[in-house]
């Protein structure tokens, strides 16, 4: 009986050794930065963003031109309000119109600043969404290529984010998490 146990144990160890030797990890590398910058959709996205920036700059310039015109009108109203050759009623009307124009200018400045902040925020969000989408597409392509090539892991050679794809057959996350949470209180 003892010999049979040793024989079974020896066979199990031999099988485990053969299986582990044949299932060695096959690793590949990619340069994600090069993939991102070389991907045609990245260039299309960047062109789209630049076109949008140009449109927004034109809108802001048009708004600023309107503000400049309002400031010129305000200066004329102030000059008329201080013109002693005009009647007191006429100067008062110009002063009132000047006050209204000053409020309009203040509102226009605030509107331009808000529009500019909102435009910058929208461009940042759009750029972020495009980048996330493109990186997702690239990672999908890398994963497909890795699976087809029999790679169990792909490392990014261009940055800190090293692992781009990993075969989840040997994922020990659940067992490590169970070990970490083994001593947790019941109510947590």
Short mmCIF file of N, CA and C in Angstrom, two decimals:
data_model
loop_
_atom_site.label_atom_id
_atom_site.label_comp_id
_atom_site.label_asym_id
_atom_site.label_seq_id
_atom_site.Cartn_x
_atom_site.Cartn_y
_atom_site.Cartn_z
N UNK A 1 0.81 -1.19 0.00
CA UNK A 1 0.00 0.00 0.00
C UNK A 1 0.85 1.26 0.00
N UNK A 2 1.93 1.21 0.83
CA UNK A 2 2.79 2.37 0.89
C UNK A 2 3.45 2.61 -0.45
N UNK A 3 3.86 1.54 -1.11
CA UNK A 3 4.49 1.68 -2.42
C UNK A 3 3.52 2.26 -3.45
N UNK A 4 2.27 1.86 -3.34
CA UNK A 4 1.25 2.40 -4.25
C UNK A 4 1.08 3.90 -4.03
N UNK A 5 1.07 4.33 -2.78
CA UNK A 5 0.96 5.77 -2.49
C UNK A 5 2.16 6.53 -3.06
N UNK A 6 3.36 5.98 -2.87
CA UNK A 6 4.54 6.64 -3.41
C UNK A 6 4.50 6.69 -4.93
N UNK A 7 4.02 5.63 -5.52
CA UNK A 7 3.91 5.57 -6.97
C UNK A 7 2.92 6.63 -7.48
N UNK A 8 1.77 6.74 -6.84
CA UNK A 8 0.76 7.74 -7.23
C UNK A 8 1.30 9.15 -7.02
N UNK A 9 1.96 9.37 -5.89
CA UNK A 9 2.54 10.68 -5.60
C UNK A 9 3.61 11.04 -6.63
N UNK A 10 4.42 10.09 -7.00
CA UNK A 10 5.46 10.31 -8.01
C UNK A 10 4.84 10.64 -9.36
N UNK A 11 3.82 9.91 -9.76
CA UNK A 11 3.14 10.17 -11.03
C UNK A 11 2.51 11.57 -11.02
N UNK A 12 1.87 11.94 -9.91
CA UNK A 12 1.25 13.27 -9.80
C UNK A 12 2.31 14.36 -9.91
N UNK A 13 3.43 14.18 -9.24
CA UNK A 13 4.52 15.16 -9.32
C UNK A 13 5.09 15.26 -10.73
N UNK A 14 5.26 14.12 -11.41
CA UNK A 14 5.75 14.14 -12.78
C UNK A 14 4.78 14.85 -13.72
N UNK A 15 3.50 14.55 -13.56
CA UNK A 15 2.48 15.21 -14.39
C UNK A 15 2.47 16.71 -14.13
N UNK A 16 2.55 17.10 -12.87
CA UNK A 16 2.57 18.52 -12.52
C UNK A 16 3.78 19.21 -13.12
N UNK A 17 4.94 18.55 -13.10
CA UNK A 17 6.16 19.12 -13.66
C UNK A 17 6.04 19.28 -15.17
N UNK A 18 5.51 18.28 -15.85
CA UNK A 18 5.34 18.33 -17.30
C UNK A 18 4.34 19.42 -17.67
N UNK A 19 3.24 19.48 -16.93
CA UNK A 19 2.21 20.49 -17.23
C UNK A 19 2.76 21.89 -17.00
N UNK A 20 3.47 22.10 -15.92
CA UNK A 20 4.01 23.43 -15.64
C UNK A 20 5.09 23.81 -16.65
N UNK A 21 5.88 22.85 -17.12
CA UNK A 21 6.91 23.15 -18.10
C UNK A 21 6.28 23.50 -19.45
N UNK A 22 5.20 22.83 -19.80
CA UNK A 22 4.57 23.10 -21.10
C UNK A 22 3.70 24.35 -21.05
N UNK A 23 3.31 24.78 -19.87
CA UNK A 23 2.43 25.95 -19.75
C UNK A 23 3.22 27.18 -19.33
N UNK A 24 4.45 27.29 -19.83
CA UNK A 24 5.24 28.45 -19.47
C UNK A 24 4.60 29.71 -20.05
N UNK A 25 4.77 30.78 -19.34
CA UNK A 25 4.19 32.05 -19.74
C UNK A 25 4.90 32.58 -20.97
N UNK A 26 4.11 32.94 -21.95
CA UNK A 26 4.63 33.53 -23.18
C UNK A 26 4.29 35.01 -23.12
N UNK A 27 5.29 35.86 -23.09
CA UNK A 27 5.10 37.30 -22.89
C UNK A 27 5.52 38.06 -24.14
N UNK A 28 4.75 39.08 -24.46
CA UNK A 28 5.07 39.98 -25.57
C UNK A 28 5.10 41.41 -25.04
N UNK A 29 5.65 42.32 -25.81
CA UNK A 29 5.65 43.73 -25.43
C UNK A 29 5.09 44.56 -26.56
N UNK A 30 4.52 45.70 -26.20
CA UNK A 30 4.06 46.68 -27.18
C UNK A 30 4.43 48.06 -26.67
N UNK A 31 4.56 48.98 -27.56
CA UNK A 31 4.80 50.38 -27.22
C UNK A 31 3.46 51.10 -27.41
N UNK A 32 2.73 51.24 -26.32
CA UNK A 32 1.39 51.83 -26.39
C UNK A 32 1.42 53.26 -26.92
N UNK A 33 2.47 53.99 -26.58
CA UNK A 33 2.58 55.38 -27.06
C UNK A 33 2.69 55.41 -28.58
N UNK A 34 3.52 54.51 -29.09
CA UNK A 34 3.69 54.42 -30.54
C UNK A 34 2.39 53.97 -31.21
N UNK A 35 1.70 53.01 -30.60
CA UNK A 35 0.42 52.57 -31.14
C UNK A 35 -0.59 53.71 -31.15
N UNK A 36 -0.67 54.44 -30.03
CA UNK A 36 -1.62 55.54 -29.92
C UNK A 36 -1.32 56.63 -30.95
N UNK A 37 -0.06 57.05 -31.01
CA UNK A 37 0.31 58.13 -31.92
C UNK A 37 0.26 57.71 -33.38
N UNK A 38 0.46 56.43 -33.66
CA UNK A 38 0.45 55.95 -35.03
C UNK A 38 -0.91 55.52 -35.54
N UNK A 39 -1.89 55.45 -34.66
CA UNK A 39 -3.23 55.00 -35.03
C UNK A 39 -3.93 56.11 -35.81
N UNK A 40 -4.49 55.75 -36.94
CA UNK A 40 -5.10 56.77 -37.79
C UNK A 40 -6.26 57.49 -37.12
N UNK A 41 -6.98 56.81 -36.29
CA UNK A 41 -8.11 57.45 -35.62
C UNK A 41 -7.63 58.51 -34.63
N UNK A 42 -6.41 58.36 -34.13
CA UNK A 42 -5.85 59.39 -33.24
C UNK A 42 -5.66 60.67 -34.03
N UNK A 43 -5.13 60.55 -35.21
CA UNK A 43 -4.92 61.73 -36.05
C UNK A 43 -6.24 62.38 -36.44
N UNK A 44 -7.24 61.55 -36.76
CA UNK A 44 -8.56 62.10 -37.08
C UNK A 44 -9.16 62.83 -35.88
N UNK A 45 -9.01 62.25 -34.71
CA UNK A 45 -9.54 62.86 -33.49
C UNK A 45 -8.84 64.18 -33.19
N UNK A 46 -7.53 64.19 -33.36
CA UNK A 46 -6.77 65.42 -33.11
C UNK A 46 -7.17 66.51 -34.10
N UNK A 47 -7.40 66.16 -35.34
CA UNK A 47 -7.84 67.12 -36.35
C UNK A 47 -9.22 67.66 -35.99
N UNK A 48 -10.09 66.78 -35.56
CA UNK A 48 -11.43 67.19 -35.15
C UNK A 48 -11.37 68.16 -33.97
N UNK A 49 -10.52 67.85 -32.99
CA UNK A 49 -10.36 68.74 -31.83
C UNK A 49 -9.79 70.10 -32.25
N UNK A 50 -8.82 70.10 -33.13
CA UNK A 50 -8.23 71.36 -33.59
C UNK A 50 -9.26 72.20 -34.34
N UNK A 51 -10.10 71.55 -35.16
CA UNK A 51 -11.15 72.27 -35.86
C UNK A 51 -12.14 72.90 -34.87
N UNK A 52 -12.48 72.15 -33.85
CA UNK A 52 -13.40 72.67 -32.82
C UNK A 52 -12.77 73.84 -32.06
N UNK A 53 -11.47 73.73 -31.76
CA UNK A 53 -10.77 74.83 -31.10
C UNK A 53 -10.79 76.08 -31.96
N UNK A 54 -10.58 75.91 -33.25
CA UNK A 54 -10.59 77.04 -34.18
C UNK A 54 -11.97 77.70 -34.20
N UNK A 55 -13.02 76.89 -34.25
CA UNK A 55 -14.38 77.43 -34.23
C UNK A 55 -14.65 78.22 -32.95
N UNK A 56 -14.23 77.65 -31.82
CA UNK A 56 -14.46 78.32 -30.54
C UNK A 56 -13.65 79.61 -30.44
N UNK A 57 -12.42 79.60 -30.94
CA UNK A 57 -11.62 80.83 -30.93
C UNK A 57 -12.28 81.91 -31.76
N UNK A 58 -12.86 81.53 -32.90
CA UNK A 58 -13.55 82.50 -33.75
C UNK A 58 -14.77 83.08 -33.01
N UNK A 59 -15.52 82.22 -32.34
CA UNK A 59 -16.67 82.70 -31.58
C UNK A 59 -16.24 83.67 -30.48
N UNK A 60 -15.16 83.33 -29.79
CA UNK A 60 -14.66 84.20 -28.72
C UNK A 60 -14.17 85.52 -29.30
N UNK A 61 -13.51 85.46 -30.45
CA UNK A 61 -13.02 86.69 -31.09
C UNK A 61 -14.20 87.57 -31.50
N UNK A 62 -15.25 86.96 -32.05
CA UNK A 62 -16.43 87.74 -32.42
C UNK A 62 -17.05 88.40 -31.18
N UNK A 63 -17.10 87.66 -30.08
CA UNK A 63 -17.64 88.22 -28.85
C UNK A 63 -16.76 89.37 -28.35
N UNK A 64 -15.44 89.19 -28.45
CA UNK A 64 -14.50 90.24 -28.01
C UNK A 64 -14.60 91.47 -28.90
N UNK A 65 -14.82 91.27 -30.20
CA UNK A 65 -15.00 92.41 -31.11
C UNK A 65 -16.26 93.19 -30.74
N UNK A 66 -17.32 92.48 -30.39
CA UNK A 66 -18.55 93.14 -29.94
C UNK A 66 -18.31 93.92 -28.65
N UNK A 67 -17.50 93.37 -27.77
CA UNK A 67 -17.16 94.05 -26.52
C UNK A 67 -16.36 95.32 -26.80
N UNK A 68 -15.42 95.23 -27.74
CA UNK A 68 -14.63 96.42 -28.11
C UNK A 68 -15.53 97.52 -28.66
N UNK A 69 -16.50 97.16 -29.48
CA UNK A 69 -17.43 98.14 -30.03
C UNK A 69 -18.25 98.77 -28.92
N UNK A 70 -18.70 97.95 -27.98
CA UNK A 70 -19.47 98.48 -26.85
C UNK A 70 -18.62 99.43 -26.01
N UNK A 71 -17.34 99.12 -25.84
CA UNK A 71 -16.47 100.00 -25.07
C UNK A 71 -16.25 101.33 -25.79
N UNK A 72 -16.15 101.29 -27.12
CA UNK A 72 -16.02 102.52 -27.90
C UNK A 72 -17.29 103.36 -27.76
N UNK A 73 -18.44 102.70 -27.83
CA UNK A 73 -19.72 103.41 -27.66
C UNK A 73 -19.80 104.03 -26.27
N UNK A 74 -19.34 103.29 -25.26
CA UNK A 74 -19.36 103.77 -23.88
C UNK A 74 -18.48 105.03 -23.75
N UNK A 75 -17.31 105.00 -24.38
CA UNK A 75 -16.42 106.15 -24.32
C UNK A 75 -17.08 107.37 -24.95
N UNK A 76 -17.77 107.18 -26.07
CA UNK A 76 -18.47 108.29 -26.73
C UNK A 76 -19.57 108.84 -25.82
N UNK A 77 -20.31 107.95 -25.17
CA UNK A 77 -21.37 108.40 -24.26
C UNK A 77 -20.78 109.17 -23.09
N UNK A 78 -19.65 108.75 -22.56
CA UNK A 78 -18.99 109.48 -21.47
C UNK A 78 -18.54 110.86 -21.93
N UNK A 79 -17.98 110.89 -23.14
CA UNK A 79 -17.55 112.18 -23.68
C UNK A 79 -18.75 113.13 -23.82
N UNK A 80 -19.86 112.62 -24.31
CA UNK A 80 -21.07 113.44 -24.47
C UNK A 80 -21.64 113.84 -23.11
N UNK A 81 -21.54 112.96 -22.14
CA UNK A 81 -22.06 113.26 -20.80
C UNK A 81 -21.24 114.36 -20.14
N UNK A 82 -19.99 114.52 -20.53
CA UNK A 82 -19.13 115.56 -19.96
C UNK A 82 -18.99 116.78 -20.87
N UNK A 83 -19.67 116.76 -22.01
CA UNK A 83 -19.60 117.87 -22.97
C UNK A 83 -20.44 119.03 -22.46
N UNK A 84 -19.79 120.13 -22.12
CA UNK A 84 -20.49 121.29 -21.56
C UNK A 84 -21.28 122.06 -22.61
N UNK A 85 -21.07 121.77 -23.90
CA UNK A 85 -21.84 122.47 -24.94
C UNK A 85 -23.24 121.91 -25.07
N UNK A 86 -23.48 120.72 -24.52
CA UNK A 86 -24.81 120.11 -24.56
C UNK A 86 -25.62 120.57 -23.35
N UNK A 87 -26.92 120.47 -23.48
CA UNK A 87 -27.80 120.86 -22.37
C UNK A 87 -27.68 119.86 -21.22
N UNK A 88 -28.12 120.25 -20.04
CA UNK A 88 -28.06 119.40 -18.86
C UNK A 88 -28.90 118.14 -19.07
N UNK A 89 -30.05 118.25 -19.71
CA UNK A 89 -30.90 117.08 -19.99
C UNK A 89 -30.19 116.09 -20.92
N UNK A 90 -29.55 116.67 -21.96
CA UNK A 90 -28.84 115.84 -22.93
C UNK A 90 -27.68 115.12 -22.24
N UNK A 91 -26.93 115.81 -21.38
CA UNK A 91 -25.82 115.19 -20.65
C UNK A 91 -26.34 114.10 -19.72
N UNK A 92 -27.47 114.34 -19.06
CA UNK A 92 -28.06 113.35 -18.15
C UNK A 92 -28.49 112.09 -18.93
N UNK A 93 -29.08 112.30 -20.10
CA UNK A 93 -29.47 111.15 -20.95
C UNK A 93 -28.23 110.33 -21.33
N UNK A 94 -27.17 111.03 -21.72
CA UNK A 94 -25.92 110.35 -22.10
C UNK A 94 -25.30 109.63 -20.90
N UNK A 95 -25.37 110.24 -19.72
CA UNK A 95 -24.84 109.62 -18.51
C UNK A 95 -25.62 108.34 -18.20
N UNK A 96 -26.96 108.41 -18.30
CA UNK A 96 -27.81 107.24 -18.06
C UNK A 96 -27.51 106.15 -19.10
N UNK A 97 -27.40 106.56 -20.36
CA UNK A 97 -27.08 105.60 -21.43
C UNK A 97 -25.69 105.01 -21.19
N UNK A 98 -24.77 105.82 -20.69
CA UNK A 98 -23.41 105.34 -20.39
C UNK A 98 -23.43 104.31 -19.27
N UNK A 99 -24.25 104.56 -18.23
CA UNK A 99 -24.38 103.60 -17.13
C UNK A 99 -24.94 102.27 -17.63
N UNK A 100 -25.95 102.37 -18.50
CA UNK A 100 -26.53 101.15 -19.08
C UNK A 100 -25.49 100.41 -19.93
N UNK A 101 -24.69 101.17 -20.68
CA UNK A 101 -23.66 100.57 -21.53
C UNK A 101 -22.58 99.91 -20.66
N UNK A 102 -22.25 100.53 -19.52
CA UNK A 102 -21.26 99.95 -18.60
C UNK A 102 -21.75 98.61 -18.07
N UNK A 103 -23.02 98.53 -17.72
CA UNK A 103 -23.60 97.26 -17.25
C UNK A 103 -23.56 96.22 -18.36
N UNK A 104 -23.88 96.66 -19.57
CA UNK A 104 -23.85 95.75 -20.73
C UNK A 104 -22.43 95.22 -20.95
N UNK A 105 -21.44 96.10 -20.83
CA UNK A 105 -20.04 95.70 -21.00
C UNK A 105 -19.64 94.70 -19.93
N UNK A 106 -20.04 94.98 -18.69
CA UNK A 106 -19.72 94.06 -17.59
C UNK A 106 -20.36 92.69 -17.82
N UNK A 107 -21.60 92.68 -18.25
CA UNK A 107 -22.29 91.42 -18.54
C UNK A 107 -21.63 90.68 -19.71
N UNK A 108 -21.21 91.45 -20.71
CA UNK A 108 -20.54 90.84 -21.87
C UNK A 108 -19.21 90.21 -21.47
N UNK A 109 -18.44 90.89 -20.63
CA UNK A 109 -17.17 90.33 -20.16
C UNK A 109 -17.40 89.02 -19.41
N UNK A 110 -18.39 89.05 -18.52
CA UNK A 110 -18.70 87.84 -17.75
C UNK A 110 -19.14 86.71 -18.67
N UNK A 111 -19.94 87.05 -19.67
CA UNK A 111 -20.41 86.03 -20.62
C UNK A 111 -19.25 85.44 -21.42
N UNK A 112 -18.32 86.31 -21.83
CA UNK A 112 -17.16 85.83 -22.59
C UNK A 112 -16.31 84.91 -21.72
N UNK A 113 -16.06 85.31 -20.47
CA UNK A 113 -15.25 84.49 -19.57
C UNK A 113 -15.92 83.14 -19.31
N UNK A 114 -17.23 83.16 -19.09
CA UNK A 114 -17.95 81.91 -18.85
C UNK A 114 -17.92 81.02 -20.09
N UNK A 115 -18.13 81.63 -21.26
CA UNK A 115 -18.09 80.88 -22.51
C UNK A 115 -16.72 80.24 -22.70
N UNK A 116 -15.66 81.01 -22.40
CA UNK A 116 -14.31 80.50 -22.58
C UNK A 116 -14.03 79.34 -21.61
N UNK A 117 -14.43 79.48 -20.35
CA UNK A 117 -14.25 78.39 -19.38
C UNK A 117 -15.02 77.14 -19.82
N UNK A 118 -16.26 77.35 -20.25
CA UNK A 118 -17.09 76.23 -20.68
C UNK A 118 -16.49 75.56 -21.92
N UNK A 119 -16.00 76.37 -22.85
CA UNK A 119 -15.40 75.82 -24.07
C UNK A 119 -14.16 75.00 -23.74
N UNK A 120 -13.31 75.51 -22.84
CA UNK A 120 -12.11 74.77 -22.45
C UNK A 120 -12.49 73.47 -21.76
N UNK A 121 -13.50 73.52 -20.92
CA UNK A 121 -13.96 72.32 -20.23
C UNK A 121 -14.49 71.29 -21.23
N UNK A 122 -15.29 71.75 -22.17
CA UNK A 122 -15.85 70.85 -23.18
C UNK A 122 -14.74 70.22 -24.03
N UNK A 123 -13.75 71.03 -24.41
CA UNK A 123 -12.64 70.49 -25.20
C UNK A 123 -11.85 69.47 -24.40
N UNK A 124 -11.63 69.75 -23.13
CA UNK A 124 -10.92 68.80 -22.28
C UNK A 124 -11.68 67.50 -22.14
N UNK A 125 -12.99 67.60 -21.92
CA UNK A 125 -13.83 66.40 -21.80
C UNK A 125 -13.84 65.61 -23.10
N UNK A 126 -13.98 66.32 -24.21
CA UNK A 126 -14.01 65.65 -25.51
C UNK A 126 -12.68 64.96 -25.78
N UNK A 127 -11.58 65.62 -25.46
CA UNK A 127 -10.26 65.02 -25.64
C UNK A 127 -10.11 63.78 -24.77
N UNK A 128 -10.56 63.87 -23.53
CA UNK A 128 -10.48 62.73 -22.61
C UNK A 128 -11.30 61.55 -23.12
N UNK A 129 -12.54 61.83 -23.56
CA UNK A 129 -13.39 60.75 -24.08
C UNK A 129 -12.77 60.10 -25.30
N UNK A 130 -12.22 60.92 -26.19
CA UNK A 130 -11.60 60.37 -27.40
C UNK A 130 -10.40 59.50 -27.03
N UNK A 131 -9.59 59.96 -26.11
CA UNK A 131 -8.41 59.19 -25.71
C UNK A 131 -8.79 57.86 -25.09
N UNK A 132 -9.78 57.89 -24.19
CA UNK A 132 -10.22 56.66 -23.54
C UNK A 132 -10.76 55.68 -24.58
N UNK A 133 -11.53 56.19 -25.51
CA UNK A 133 -12.09 55.33 -26.56
C UNK A 133 -10.99 54.73 -27.43
N UNK A 134 -10.03 55.55 -27.82
CA UNK A 134 -8.94 55.06 -28.66
C UNK A 134 -8.08 54.04 -27.93
N UNK A 135 -7.76 54.30 -26.67
CA UNK A 135 -6.97 53.36 -25.90
C UNK A 135 -7.73 52.04 -25.75
N UNK A 136 -9.04 52.12 -25.56
CA UNK A 136 -9.84 50.90 -25.49
C UNK A 136 -9.77 50.09 -26.78
N UNK A 137 -9.86 50.76 -27.91
CA UNK A 137 -9.76 50.08 -29.19
C UNK A 137 -8.37 49.44 -29.36
N UNK A 138 -7.36 50.17 -28.96
CA UNK A 138 -5.99 49.66 -29.08
C UNK A 138 -5.80 48.44 -28.18
N UNK A 139 -6.28 48.53 -26.95
CA UNK A 139 -6.15 47.40 -26.03
C UNK A 139 -6.89 46.18 -26.55
N UNK A 140 -8.04 46.40 -27.16
CA UNK A 140 -8.79 45.28 -27.74
C UNK A 140 -7.99 44.62 -28.86
N UNK A 141 -7.38 45.44 -29.70
CA UNK A 141 -6.57 44.90 -30.79
C UNK A 141 -5.35 44.14 -30.24
N UNK A 142 -4.73 44.69 -29.21
CA UNK A 142 -3.58 44.02 -28.59
C UNK A 142 -4.01 42.67 -28.02
N UNK A 143 -5.16 42.67 -27.34
CA UNK A 143 -5.65 41.41 -26.74
C UNK A 143 -5.93 40.37 -27.82
N UNK A 144 -6.54 40.79 -28.93
CA UNK A 144 -6.82 39.86 -30.02
C UNK A 144 -5.53 39.29 -30.61
N UNK A 145 -4.55 40.18 -30.80
CA UNK A 145 -3.26 39.75 -31.35
C UNK A 145 -2.56 38.81 -30.37
N UNK A 146 -2.64 39.11 -29.10
CA UNK A 146 -2.00 38.28 -28.08
C UNK A 146 -2.63 36.89 -28.02
N UNK A 147 -3.95 36.85 -28.08
CA UNK A 147 -4.65 35.56 -28.06
C UNK A 147 -4.29 34.75 -29.29
N UNK A 148 -4.25 35.41 -30.44
CA UNK A 148 -3.93 34.70 -31.69
C UNK A 148 -2.48 34.19 -31.66
N UNK A 149 -1.59 34.94 -31.02
CA UNK A 149 -0.19 34.53 -30.95
C UNK A 149 0.12 33.60 -29.79
N UNK A 150 -0.86 33.32 -28.99
CA UNK A 150 -0.65 32.43 -27.86
C UNK A 150 0.07 33.07 -26.68
N UNK A 151 0.05 34.40 -26.62
CA UNK A 151 0.69 35.09 -25.51
C UNK A 151 -0.27 35.13 -24.33
N UNK A 152 0.27 34.92 -23.14
CA UNK A 152 -0.56 35.00 -21.95
C UNK A 152 -0.47 36.38 -21.31
N UNK A 153 0.52 37.17 -21.74
CA UNK A 153 0.68 38.50 -21.16
C UNK A 153 1.36 39.41 -22.17
N UNK A 154 0.91 40.69 -22.19
CA UNK A 154 1.54 41.70 -23.04
C UNK A 154 1.92 42.87 -22.15
N UNK A 155 3.19 43.25 -22.21
CA UNK A 155 3.68 44.34 -21.40
C UNK A 155 3.87 45.59 -22.24
N UNK A 156 3.52 46.73 -21.66
CA UNK A 156 3.71 48.02 -22.32
C UNK A 156 5.13 48.47 -22.08
N UNK A 157 5.89 48.60 -23.14
CA UNK A 157 7.29 48.98 -23.00
C UNK A 157 7.49 50.49 -22.97
N UNK A 158 6.40 51.27 -23.04
CA UNK A 158 6.54 52.71 -23.16
C UNK A 158 6.19 53.50 -21.90
N UNK A 159 5.62 52.87 -20.89
CA UNK A 159 5.20 53.68 -19.75
C UNK A 159 5.13 52.87 -18.48
N UNK A 160 4.60 53.52 -17.47
CA UNK A 160 4.44 52.89 -16.16
C UNK A 160 3.35 51.83 -16.20
N UNK A 161 2.32 52.03 -17.03
CA UNK A 161 1.23 51.05 -17.17
C UNK A 161 1.75 49.89 -17.98
N UNK A 162 2.36 48.96 -17.32
CA UNK A 162 3.10 47.91 -18.00
C UNK A 162 2.19 46.83 -18.57
N UNK A 163 1.25 46.33 -17.80
CA UNK A 163 0.43 45.21 -18.26
C UNK A 163 -0.75 45.73 -19.08
N UNK A 164 -0.78 45.36 -20.35
CA UNK A 164 -1.85 45.75 -21.26
C UNK A 164 -2.87 44.64 -21.40
N UNK A 165 -2.40 43.41 -21.40
CA UNK A 165 -3.27 42.25 -21.51
C UNK A 165 -2.69 41.14 -20.66
N UNK A 166 -3.54 40.45 -19.94
CA UNK A 166 -3.09 39.29 -19.16
C UNK A 166 -4.15 38.21 -19.24
N UNK A 167 -3.70 37.00 -19.46
CA UNK A 167 -4.60 35.85 -19.49
C UNK A 167 -5.12 35.65 -18.06
N UNK A 168 -6.42 35.62 -17.89
CA UNK A 168 -7.01 35.54 -16.55
C UNK A 168 -7.16 34.12 -16.03
N UNK A 169 -6.63 33.14 -16.74
CA UNK A 169 -6.72 31.75 -16.28
C UNK A 169 -6.02 31.56 -14.93
N UNK A 170 -4.96 32.29 -14.70
CA UNK A 170 -4.20 32.15 -13.47
C UNK A 170 -4.39 33.34 -12.53
N UNK A 171 -5.53 33.98 -12.60
CA UNK A 171 -5.82 35.14 -11.77
C UNK A 171 -6.08 34.67 -10.33
N UNK A 172 -5.32 35.21 -9.41
CA UNK A 172 -5.46 34.81 -8.00
C UNK A 172 -6.11 35.92 -7.17
N UNK A 173 -6.72 36.89 -7.82
CA UNK A 173 -7.32 38.02 -7.12
C UNK A 173 -8.34 37.58 -6.09
N UNK A 174 -9.22 36.69 -6.48
CA UNK A 174 -10.30 36.26 -5.56
C UNK A 174 -9.73 35.57 -4.33
N UNK A 175 -8.73 34.71 -4.52
CA UNK A 175 -8.17 34.00 -3.36
C UNK A 175 -7.39 34.95 -2.46
N UNK A 176 -6.67 35.92 -3.05
CA UNK A 176 -5.95 36.91 -2.24
C UNK A 176 -6.95 37.78 -1.48
N UNK A 177 -8.01 38.20 -2.13
CA UNK A 177 -9.03 39.01 -1.47
C UNK A 177 -9.69 38.23 -0.34
N UNK A 178 -9.96 36.96 -0.58
CA UNK A 178 -10.54 36.12 0.48
C UNK A 178 -9.59 36.03 1.67
N UNK A 179 -8.30 35.89 1.39
CA UNK A 179 -7.31 35.83 2.47
C UNK A 179 -7.26 37.15 3.23
N UNK A 180 -7.27 38.26 2.50
CA UNK A 180 -7.23 39.57 3.15
C UNK A 180 -8.46 39.82 3.99
N UNK A 181 -9.60 39.38 3.52
CA UNK A 181 -10.88 39.62 4.22
C UNK A 181 -11.22 38.53 5.23
N UNK A 182 -10.36 37.55 5.41
CA UNK A 182 -10.65 36.44 6.32
C UNK A 182 -10.87 36.90 7.76
N UNK A 183 -10.14 37.91 8.17
CA UNK A 183 -10.26 38.37 9.55
C UNK A 183 -11.20 39.55 9.70
N UNK A 184 -11.94 39.89 8.65
CA UNK A 184 -12.84 41.06 8.70
C UNK A 184 -14.03 40.79 9.61
N UNK A 185 -14.50 41.81 10.32
CA UNK A 185 -15.72 41.63 11.14
C UNK A 185 -16.90 41.27 10.24
N UNK A 186 -17.86 40.60 10.81
CA UNK A 186 -19.01 40.12 10.05
C UNK A 186 -19.84 41.27 9.50
N UNK A 187 -19.98 42.36 10.23
CA UNK A 187 -20.85 43.45 9.81
C UNK A 187 -20.23 44.34 8.73
N UNK A 188 -18.97 44.13 8.39
CA UNK A 188 -18.32 44.99 7.38
C UNK A 188 -18.55 44.43 6.00
#
